[in-house]
């Protein structure tokens, strides 16, 4: 067995220097073979296959942007680049989504209904497998889930109007899940032309995430169904020590959290011993290990001790929960933290406010174990990151870019023209803040226009600059949370503020509603010079038809023209809509009028108004 060298001990990695150095991707491994099983070992051809990898719940579903819920190529590529830099060779893709997705505006997931599938999500899955082949990463595909955050077995039951407890026993529900398995395994990738069942990037099919209550008959039926379609891939399932391992189950897995096991190292020793026993003889994979909440426990010392044990005892693999990629909207895919979700680590590790405890330390030890599990020395890569890519910029106070995998910080440069001359205006800039806020050029002159570019920095040096973005103007921003009237120009009398039931309004702390007993066409007016964009959040009572507000613009506050807003949304406890007026010209006033004259007087409520204006340059700022 491989033994961890002294340098693997967590105490040697306290400052995360390794994580900062491993920013040049190692050469992608060729995926020449399907992964097979030889008793209690995984095999890649004639060589044993062992790994340290990561989980990610952001490979298919963009939890942080419900308005654009399907993960796209940038996030997937960024994640796989991070894995290559870390020496990790396996990604556990959580998971095939089922039914309406509550964290993505209620849109249907991979499985829209029994034997009905959502092409957009499967194209995202196609692309992940295409990219995994290109980057030499194996993927564990999780076919189902015990929990409702991704739909899971409860969504299958809801399709048929059955209680969730019947998922494992009801004949229709068993058939529905088998239909999903058949579709997934037989699907032909639109980018590569390869059926999933023939794709070497797939390490194995996992029956489901934490399906602890699955009876023996169900496991046997589903595993046999997979093997009847796919003779190439392995099947993974939870350790179920109260019965003999099904012959069609190839890999056994367990998850390590403090609410399951107080001592990860002892648990790893016990589970590996069980899996290696003569009556079992199955490879053992730690499918998840991590902290159950934001407290950081059990932390880097416990993780290091567990990985020492796994490396020494022949455990086939261990997967950290969870790594998130950079977001295509800027920053990282920072999913809101809850106890159930646990930490979201960001490579190469950061210490900005809101970062999970020991993020840098945890991500510092992972590469050492990842390379050691593969029998490889840690490469001494000291090259700079790849150049970042600018996002569209039109406001000097909202400058953003696509992060570069492995970058620790960024240098922001500014010029009056796209060709320069360029001057550095900020260094040490990070995009790991939670929630992410774009960079603001606070020294820009009001009314002036600029171009911007960014360089990525790590211990190995500074990247080439991004392409220039702009022109960006010094726009003036007004955000009115409508806690009082101080930011409005005027309003009609029968209006007041409501701060009740914030949980029904996604945390919105105050809304303006009509106070009269009979619904009336009340109005709110805003005044800013040179308004170019107006945005309002409006909440409607869900138990009556929606009668949308009207918007009007004016140059002088006297002559008004009604304008059609772009209206999006409609989901939520109270139905949340966003009204947007874009590219306004000659506008100095905006009026919003309540139109619901047949419904409840307290619906709708206006929650927040955001105004962007660009005053004409004066003689002092030209």
CSV table of C-alpha atoms in Angstrom, one decimal, residues 83 148 177-178 247 251 318 376 391 397 470 521 530 578:
chain,number,residue,atom,x,y,z
A,83,UNK,CA,-9.7,19.5,-10.6
A,148,UNK,CA,-36.0,17.1,-2.2
A,177,UNK,CA,-37.3,5.3,-12.2
A,178,UNK,CA,-36.3,2.5,-14.5
A,247,UNK,CA,-24.0,-9.3,-7.3
A,251,UNK,CA,-18.7,-0.3,-5.4
A,318,UNK,CA,-12.5,9.9,-1.3
A,376,UNK,CA,2.5,10.4,-8.4
A,391,UNK,CA,-18.0,40.6,-18.7
A,397,UNK,CA,-19.2,51.1,-10.4
A,470,UNK,CA,-16.1,49.3,-22.2
A,521,UNK,CA,-54.9,53.7,-8.6
A,530,UNK,CA,-30.6,61.2,-17.0
A,578,UNK,CA,-39.4,42.2,-11.8
